[in-house]
Short mmCIF file of C-alpha atoms in Angstrom, two decimals:
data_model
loop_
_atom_site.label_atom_id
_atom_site.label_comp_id
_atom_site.label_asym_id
_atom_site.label_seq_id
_atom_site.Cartn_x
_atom_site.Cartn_y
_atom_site.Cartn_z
CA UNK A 1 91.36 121.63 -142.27
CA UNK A 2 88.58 122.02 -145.00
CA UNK A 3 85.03 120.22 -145.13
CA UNK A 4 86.51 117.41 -146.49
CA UNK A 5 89.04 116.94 -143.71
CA UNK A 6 92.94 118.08 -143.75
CA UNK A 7 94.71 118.06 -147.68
CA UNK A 8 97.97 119.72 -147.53
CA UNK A 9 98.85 122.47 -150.20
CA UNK A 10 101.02 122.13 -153.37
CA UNK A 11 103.85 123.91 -151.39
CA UNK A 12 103.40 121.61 -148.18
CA UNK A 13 103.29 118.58 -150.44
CA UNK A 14 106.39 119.12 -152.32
CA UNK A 15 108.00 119.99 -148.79
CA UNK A 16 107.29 117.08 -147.47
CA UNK A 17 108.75 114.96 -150.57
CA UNK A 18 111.70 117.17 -149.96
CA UNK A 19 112.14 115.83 -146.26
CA UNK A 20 111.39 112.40 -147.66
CA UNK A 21 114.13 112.36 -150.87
CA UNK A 22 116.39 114.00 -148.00
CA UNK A 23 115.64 111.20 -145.99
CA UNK A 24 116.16 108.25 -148.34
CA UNK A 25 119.38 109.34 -149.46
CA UNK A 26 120.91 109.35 -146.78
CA UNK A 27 119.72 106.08 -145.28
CA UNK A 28 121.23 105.00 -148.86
CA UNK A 29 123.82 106.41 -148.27
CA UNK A 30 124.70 104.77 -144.57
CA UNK A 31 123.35 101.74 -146.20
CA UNK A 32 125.83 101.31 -149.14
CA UNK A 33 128.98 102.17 -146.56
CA UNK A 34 127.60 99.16 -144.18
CA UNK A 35 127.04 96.97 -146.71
CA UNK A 36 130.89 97.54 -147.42
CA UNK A 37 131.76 96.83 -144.19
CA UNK A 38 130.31 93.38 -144.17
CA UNK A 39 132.77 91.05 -145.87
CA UNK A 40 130.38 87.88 -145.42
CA UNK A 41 126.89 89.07 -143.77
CA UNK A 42 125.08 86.49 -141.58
CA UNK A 43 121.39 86.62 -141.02
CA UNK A 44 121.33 88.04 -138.13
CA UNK A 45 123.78 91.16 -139.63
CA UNK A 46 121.48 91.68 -141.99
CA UNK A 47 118.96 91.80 -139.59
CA UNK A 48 121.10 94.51 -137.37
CA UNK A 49 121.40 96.24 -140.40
CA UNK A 50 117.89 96.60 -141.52
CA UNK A 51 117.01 97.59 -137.92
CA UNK A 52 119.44 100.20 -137.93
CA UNK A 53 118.88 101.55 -141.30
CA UNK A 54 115.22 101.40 -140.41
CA UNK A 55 116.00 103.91 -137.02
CA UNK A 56 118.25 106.06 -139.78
CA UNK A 57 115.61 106.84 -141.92
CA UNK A 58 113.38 108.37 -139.44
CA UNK A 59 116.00 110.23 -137.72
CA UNK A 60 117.11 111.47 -141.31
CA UNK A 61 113.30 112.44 -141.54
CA UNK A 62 114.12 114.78 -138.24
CA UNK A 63 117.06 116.15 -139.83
CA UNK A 64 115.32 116.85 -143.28
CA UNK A 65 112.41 118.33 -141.31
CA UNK A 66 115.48 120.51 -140.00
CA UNK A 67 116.78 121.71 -143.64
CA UNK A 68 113.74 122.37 -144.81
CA UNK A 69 111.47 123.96 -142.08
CA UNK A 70 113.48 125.13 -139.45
CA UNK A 71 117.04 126.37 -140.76
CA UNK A 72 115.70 128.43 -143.35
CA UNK A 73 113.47 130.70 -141.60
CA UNK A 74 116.25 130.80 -138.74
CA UNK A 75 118.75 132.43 -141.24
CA UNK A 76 116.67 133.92 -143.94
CA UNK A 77 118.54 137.12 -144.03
CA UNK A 78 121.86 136.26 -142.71
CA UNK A 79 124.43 136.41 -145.42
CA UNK A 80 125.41 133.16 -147.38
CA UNK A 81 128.90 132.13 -145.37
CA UNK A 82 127.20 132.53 -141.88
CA UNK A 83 123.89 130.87 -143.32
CA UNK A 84 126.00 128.11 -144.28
CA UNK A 85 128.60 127.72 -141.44
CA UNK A 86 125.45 128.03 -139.19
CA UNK A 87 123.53 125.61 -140.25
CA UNK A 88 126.51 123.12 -140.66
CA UNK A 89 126.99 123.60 -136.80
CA UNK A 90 123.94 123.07 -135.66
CA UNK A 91 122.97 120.12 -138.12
CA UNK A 92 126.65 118.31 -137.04
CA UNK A 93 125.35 118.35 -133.37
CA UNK A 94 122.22 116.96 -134.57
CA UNK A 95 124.27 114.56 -136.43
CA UNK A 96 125.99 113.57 -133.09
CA UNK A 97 123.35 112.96 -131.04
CA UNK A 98 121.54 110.86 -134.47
CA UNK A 99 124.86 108.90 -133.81
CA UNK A 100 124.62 108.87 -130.38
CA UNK A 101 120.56 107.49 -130.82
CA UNK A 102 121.74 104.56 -133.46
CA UNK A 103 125.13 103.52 -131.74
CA UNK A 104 123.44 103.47 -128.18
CA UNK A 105 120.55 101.22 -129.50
CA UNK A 106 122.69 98.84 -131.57
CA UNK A 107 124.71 98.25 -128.38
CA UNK A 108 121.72 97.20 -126.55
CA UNK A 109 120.28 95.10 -129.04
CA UNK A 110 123.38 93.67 -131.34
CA UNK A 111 125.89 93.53 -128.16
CA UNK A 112 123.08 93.02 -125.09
CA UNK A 113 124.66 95.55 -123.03
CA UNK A 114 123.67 97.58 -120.13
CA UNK A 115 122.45 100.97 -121.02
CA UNK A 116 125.05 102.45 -118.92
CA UNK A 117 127.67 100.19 -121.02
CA UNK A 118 126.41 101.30 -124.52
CA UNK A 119 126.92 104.94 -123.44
CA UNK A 120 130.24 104.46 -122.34
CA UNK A 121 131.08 102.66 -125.34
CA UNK A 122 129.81 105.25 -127.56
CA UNK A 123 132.03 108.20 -125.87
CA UNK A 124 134.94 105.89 -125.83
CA UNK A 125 134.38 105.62 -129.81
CA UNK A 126 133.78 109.30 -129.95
CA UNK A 127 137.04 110.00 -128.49
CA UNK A 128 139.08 107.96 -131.49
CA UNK A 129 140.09 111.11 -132.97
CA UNK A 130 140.27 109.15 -136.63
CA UNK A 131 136.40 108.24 -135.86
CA UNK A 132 135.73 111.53 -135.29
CA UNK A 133 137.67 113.20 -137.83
CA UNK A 134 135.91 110.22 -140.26
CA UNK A 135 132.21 111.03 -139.27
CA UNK A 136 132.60 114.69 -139.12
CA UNK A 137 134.43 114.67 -142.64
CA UNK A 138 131.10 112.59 -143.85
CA UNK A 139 128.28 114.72 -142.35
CA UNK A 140 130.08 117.68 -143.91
CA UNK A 141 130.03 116.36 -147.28
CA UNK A 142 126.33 114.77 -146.88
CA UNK A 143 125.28 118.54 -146.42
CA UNK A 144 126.87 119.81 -148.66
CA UNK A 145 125.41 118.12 -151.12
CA UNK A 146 122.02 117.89 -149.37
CA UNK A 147 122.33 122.07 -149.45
CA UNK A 148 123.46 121.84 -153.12
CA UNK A 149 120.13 120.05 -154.00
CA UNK A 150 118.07 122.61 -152.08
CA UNK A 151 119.50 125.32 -153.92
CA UNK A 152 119.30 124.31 -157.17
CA UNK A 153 115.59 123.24 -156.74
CA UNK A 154 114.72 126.47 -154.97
CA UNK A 155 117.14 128.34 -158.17
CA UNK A 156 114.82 126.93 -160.47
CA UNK A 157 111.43 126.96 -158.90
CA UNK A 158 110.00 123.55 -157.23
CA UNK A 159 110.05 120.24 -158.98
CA UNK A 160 112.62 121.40 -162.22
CA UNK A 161 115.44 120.15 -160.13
CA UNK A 162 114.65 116.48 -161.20
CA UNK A 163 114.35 117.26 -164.62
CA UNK A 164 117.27 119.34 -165.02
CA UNK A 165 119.04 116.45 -163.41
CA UNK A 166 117.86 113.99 -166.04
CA UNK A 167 118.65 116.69 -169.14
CA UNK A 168 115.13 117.41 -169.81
CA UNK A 169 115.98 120.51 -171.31
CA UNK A 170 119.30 120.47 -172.75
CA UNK A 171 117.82 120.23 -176.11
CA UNK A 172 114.82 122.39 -176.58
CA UNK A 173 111.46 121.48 -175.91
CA UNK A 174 108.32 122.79 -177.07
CA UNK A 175 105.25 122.59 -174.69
CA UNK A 176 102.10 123.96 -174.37
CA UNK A 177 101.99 126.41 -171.52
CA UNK A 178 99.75 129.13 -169.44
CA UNK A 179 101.69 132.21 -169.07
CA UNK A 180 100.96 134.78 -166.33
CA UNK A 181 102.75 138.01 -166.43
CA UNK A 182 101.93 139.93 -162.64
CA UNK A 183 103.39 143.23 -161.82
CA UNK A 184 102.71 145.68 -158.84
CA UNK A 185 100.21 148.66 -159.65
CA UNK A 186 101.31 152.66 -159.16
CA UNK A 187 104.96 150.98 -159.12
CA UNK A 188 106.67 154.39 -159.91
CA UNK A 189 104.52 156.86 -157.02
CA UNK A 190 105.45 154.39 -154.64
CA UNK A 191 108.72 154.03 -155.61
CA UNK A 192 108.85 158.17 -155.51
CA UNK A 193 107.22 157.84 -152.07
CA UNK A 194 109.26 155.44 -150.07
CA UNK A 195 112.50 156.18 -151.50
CA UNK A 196 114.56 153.16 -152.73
CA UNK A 197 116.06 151.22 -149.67
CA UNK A 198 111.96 151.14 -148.25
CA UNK A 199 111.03 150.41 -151.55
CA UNK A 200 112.83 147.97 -152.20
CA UNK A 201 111.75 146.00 -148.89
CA UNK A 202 108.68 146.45 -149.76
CA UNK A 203 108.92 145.11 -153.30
CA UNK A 204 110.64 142.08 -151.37
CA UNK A 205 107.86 141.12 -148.98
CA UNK A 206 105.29 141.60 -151.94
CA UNK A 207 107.53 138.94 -154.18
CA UNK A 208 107.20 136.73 -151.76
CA UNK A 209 103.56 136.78 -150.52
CA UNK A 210 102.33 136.59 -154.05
CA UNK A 211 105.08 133.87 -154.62
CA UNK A 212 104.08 131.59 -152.17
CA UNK A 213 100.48 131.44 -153.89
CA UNK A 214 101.97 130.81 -157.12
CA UNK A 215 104.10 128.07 -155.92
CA UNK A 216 100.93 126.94 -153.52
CA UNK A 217 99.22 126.37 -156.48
CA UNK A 218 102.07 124.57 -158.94
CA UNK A 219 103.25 127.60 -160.67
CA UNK A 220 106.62 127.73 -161.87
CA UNK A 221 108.03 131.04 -161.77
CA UNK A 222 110.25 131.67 -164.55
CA UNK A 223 111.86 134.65 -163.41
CA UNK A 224 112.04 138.12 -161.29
CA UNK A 225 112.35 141.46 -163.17
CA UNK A 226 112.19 144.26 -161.15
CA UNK A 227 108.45 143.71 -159.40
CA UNK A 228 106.98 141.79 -162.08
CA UNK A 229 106.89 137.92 -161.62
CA UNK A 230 106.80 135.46 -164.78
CA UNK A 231 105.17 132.43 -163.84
CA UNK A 232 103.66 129.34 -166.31
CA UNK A 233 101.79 125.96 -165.68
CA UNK A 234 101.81 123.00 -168.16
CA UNK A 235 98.42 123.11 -170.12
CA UNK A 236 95.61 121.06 -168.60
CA UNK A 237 91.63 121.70 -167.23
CA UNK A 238 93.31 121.29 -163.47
CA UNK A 239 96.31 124.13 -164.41
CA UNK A 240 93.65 126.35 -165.85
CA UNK A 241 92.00 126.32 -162.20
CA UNK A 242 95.12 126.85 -160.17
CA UNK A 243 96.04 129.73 -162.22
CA UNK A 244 92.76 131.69 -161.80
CA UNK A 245 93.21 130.24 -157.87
CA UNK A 246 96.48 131.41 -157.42
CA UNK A 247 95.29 134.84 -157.74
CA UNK A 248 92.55 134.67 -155.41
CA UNK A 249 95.28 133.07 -152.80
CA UNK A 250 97.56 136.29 -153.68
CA UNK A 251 95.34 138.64 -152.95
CA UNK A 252 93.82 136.94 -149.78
CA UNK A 253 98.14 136.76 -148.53
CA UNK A 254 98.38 140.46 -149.21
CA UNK A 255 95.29 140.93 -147.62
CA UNK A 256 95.90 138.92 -144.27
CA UNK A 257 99.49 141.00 -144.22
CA UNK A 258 97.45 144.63 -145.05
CA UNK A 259 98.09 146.09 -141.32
CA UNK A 260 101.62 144.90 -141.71
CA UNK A 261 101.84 146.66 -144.97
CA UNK A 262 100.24 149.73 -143.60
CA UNK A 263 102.66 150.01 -140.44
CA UNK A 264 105.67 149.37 -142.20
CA UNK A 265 104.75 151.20 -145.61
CA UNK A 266 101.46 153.20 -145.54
CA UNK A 267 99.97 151.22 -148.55
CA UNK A 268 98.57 148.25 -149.57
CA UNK A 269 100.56 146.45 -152.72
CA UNK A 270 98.07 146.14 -155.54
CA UNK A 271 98.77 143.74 -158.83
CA UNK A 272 98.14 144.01 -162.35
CA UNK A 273 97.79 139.80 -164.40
CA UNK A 274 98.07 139.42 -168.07
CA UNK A 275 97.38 135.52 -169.22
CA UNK A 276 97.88 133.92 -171.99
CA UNK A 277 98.04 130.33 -173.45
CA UNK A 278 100.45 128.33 -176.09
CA UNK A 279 103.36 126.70 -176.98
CA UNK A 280 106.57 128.06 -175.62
CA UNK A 281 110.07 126.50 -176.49
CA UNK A 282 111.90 125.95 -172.83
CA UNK A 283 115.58 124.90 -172.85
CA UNK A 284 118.96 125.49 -170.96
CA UNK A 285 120.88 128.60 -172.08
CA UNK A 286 124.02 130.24 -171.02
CA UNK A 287 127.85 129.32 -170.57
CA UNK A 288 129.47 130.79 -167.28
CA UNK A 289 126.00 131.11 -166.06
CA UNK A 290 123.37 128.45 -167.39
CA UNK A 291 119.56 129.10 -166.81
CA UNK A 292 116.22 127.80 -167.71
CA UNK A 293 114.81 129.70 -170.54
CA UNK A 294 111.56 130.61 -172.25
CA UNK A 295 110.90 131.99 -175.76
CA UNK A 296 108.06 132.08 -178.10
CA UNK A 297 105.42 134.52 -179.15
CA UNK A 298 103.31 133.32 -176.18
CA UNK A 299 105.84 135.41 -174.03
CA UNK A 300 105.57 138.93 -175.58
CA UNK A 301 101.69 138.30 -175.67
CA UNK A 302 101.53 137.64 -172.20
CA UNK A 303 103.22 141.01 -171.56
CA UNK A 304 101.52 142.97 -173.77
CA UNK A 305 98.41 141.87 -172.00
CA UNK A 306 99.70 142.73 -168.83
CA UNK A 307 100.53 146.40 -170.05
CA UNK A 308 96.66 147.10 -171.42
CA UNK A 309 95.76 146.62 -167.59
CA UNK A 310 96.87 150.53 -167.60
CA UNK A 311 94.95 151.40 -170.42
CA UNK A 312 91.27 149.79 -169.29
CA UNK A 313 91.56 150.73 -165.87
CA UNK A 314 91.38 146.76 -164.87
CA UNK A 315 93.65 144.37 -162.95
CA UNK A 316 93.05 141.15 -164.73
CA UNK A 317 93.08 140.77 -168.30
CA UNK A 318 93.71 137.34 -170.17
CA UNK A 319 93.23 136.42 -173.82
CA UNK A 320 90.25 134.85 -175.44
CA UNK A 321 92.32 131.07 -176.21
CA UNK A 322 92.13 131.02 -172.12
CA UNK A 323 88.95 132.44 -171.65
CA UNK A 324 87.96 129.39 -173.60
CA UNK A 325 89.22 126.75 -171.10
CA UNK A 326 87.92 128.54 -168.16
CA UNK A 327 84.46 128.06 -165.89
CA UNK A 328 85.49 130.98 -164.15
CA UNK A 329 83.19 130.36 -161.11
CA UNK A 330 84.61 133.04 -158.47
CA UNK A 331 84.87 135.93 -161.28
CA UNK A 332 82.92 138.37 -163.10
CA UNK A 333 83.64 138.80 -166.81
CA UNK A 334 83.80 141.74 -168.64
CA UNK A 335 84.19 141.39 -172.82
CA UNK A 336 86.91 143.98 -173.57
CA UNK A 337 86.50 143.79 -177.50
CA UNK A 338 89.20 143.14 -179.91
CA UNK A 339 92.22 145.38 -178.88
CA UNK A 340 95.36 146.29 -180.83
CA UNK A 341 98.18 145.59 -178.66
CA UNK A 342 101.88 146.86 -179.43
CA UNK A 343 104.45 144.93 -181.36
CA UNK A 344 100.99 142.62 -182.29
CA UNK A 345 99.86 142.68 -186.26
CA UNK A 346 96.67 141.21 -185.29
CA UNK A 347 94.13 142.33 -182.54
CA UNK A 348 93.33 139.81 -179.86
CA UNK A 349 90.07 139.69 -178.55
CA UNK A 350 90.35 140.22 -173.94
CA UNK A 351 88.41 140.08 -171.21
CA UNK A 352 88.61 141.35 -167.45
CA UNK A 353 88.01 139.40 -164.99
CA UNK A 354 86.91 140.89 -161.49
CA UNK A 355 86.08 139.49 -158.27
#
């Protein structure tokens, strides 16, 4: 809740369109087998049917709510096969009673019986070992591919699944992009420190604090290396903003988390930001394993950026063709000069930018 009343975050928003797609294809899904069932469908059939694909939908809402919200953080780190035989268990008994919910109320209203009559009839069905051979067979596959989906989206960062699915990128495509390189600061002492199983945890739960306000604010993270995060936004005033917010929402996670981080690690993760803007070429590479790539000078810019954080004794460094586009409201500026930075023929002219 804000001063201008409740707004959910980019993260919320494109979990609750996940719940809804998750939803809607599977009332489509009931709805197309029906609708094969029905060799000549009266009025009142169709009626039935939009009642009961009406009740499907919302229950499918419960069991997206399920996929999406509940299951994960339930078996975050279990391994994949129990993770996956897990949730199939618990989401078929969800699945049962959801049949339980449509068949009992489509007895009472389609076939006027008695409630006690519409149970009965529904644990007579459920005994029909071909029924339930059929509906478990059919739930199984639904999440399968429902899990599929989640994957994939969650492989390649929130809302590239769709245009993957469409080919987007399977010829190249040049766009004009902000590029943030971010990287955890005095990496190698604490890495000497905390040896590398603690280490490594550590490097985990700092991935995904910063993460989550990259993805809060519509980043798409390009890829992990090590503890350095590549993340870009499609050019526009509004993506400009989110970037510069997304760091403000990273350090206030880290920040919330800092006894957590003391107790379980005795420091407090820092981060070092290079940014940069301009055109990138993104396209699918690969053969036995495909992936969504990145290339153009605006890449190796970015990074070089990133590395003169070291050298200036600052956090925050972007280039002047951002600085440009910026109101930068919640930071102070510093003018760093033209600086030579490796690999680069030409100097770039920087700034630092400081709470």
């Amino acid at each position: 809740m804000n001063e201008k009343g409740f707004s959910l975050t980019s993260i919320s928003k494109f979990r609750v369109r996940r719940i809804a797609y998750i939803a809607l294809f599977w009332m489509l899904i009931d709805l197309v087998i029906k609708l094969l069932d029905l060799n000549f469908p009266s009025h009142e059939a169709i009626e039935s049917l939009a009642l009961r694909e009406v009740l499907v939908f919302f229950m499918s809402l419960v069991m997206g709510y399920m996929f999406v919200y509940t299951l994960p953080s339930l078996f975050i780190r279990s391994p994949l096969i129990v993770n996956f035989f897990a949730k199939s268990l618990i989401l078929l008994l969800a699945a049962l009673l959801m049949n339980f919910i449509v068949h009992f109320l489509e007895n009472i209203t389609k076939m006027n019986m008695t409630p006690g009559d519409a149970v009965n009839n529904f644990f007579v069905e459920m005994l029909d070992r071909q029924w339930l051979i059929k509906k478990t067979l059919y739930w199984i596959v639904l999440f399968i591919v429902t899990q599929l989906y989640l994957e994939i989206n969650d492989k390649y960062s929130p809302g590239v699944f769709l245009d993957i699915l469409k080919g987007k990128y399977t010829h190249p495509k040049v766009e004009r992009r902000i590029v943030m390189f971010m990287d955890l600061k005095d990496s190698t002492p604490i890495a000497e420190r905390l040896g590398h199983e603690r280490y490594f945890l550590f490097i985990r739960d700092f991935i995904h604090d910063v993460s989550l306000a990259l993805i809060e604010k519509g980043g798409i993270i390009y890829q992990y290396v090590g503890d350095e995060i590549v993340v870009s936004w499609t050019m526009s005033p509004r993506n400009v903003r989110n970037c510069l917010t997304a760091i403000l929402v990273a350090r206030k996670n880290i920040q919330k988390k800092s006894a957590r981080y003391r107790r379980k690690y005795d420091t407090l993760p820092e981060f070092r930001i290079g940014i940069h803007v301009g055109e990138v070429t993104v396209g699918e590479i690969g053969v036995i394993k495909k992936d969504l790539a990145m290339s153009g000078d605006i890449m190796n810019t970015a990074a070089r950026i990133r590395s003169v954080c070291a050298d200036f004794n600052e956090k925050f460094i972007v280039s002047k063709e951002f600085y440009d586009k910026t109101t930068l409201k919640d930071f102070q500026v510093k003018d760093l000069g033209t600086v030579d930075l490796k690999g680069k023929a030409a100097s770039m002219q920087l700034f630092a930018l400081k709470f």
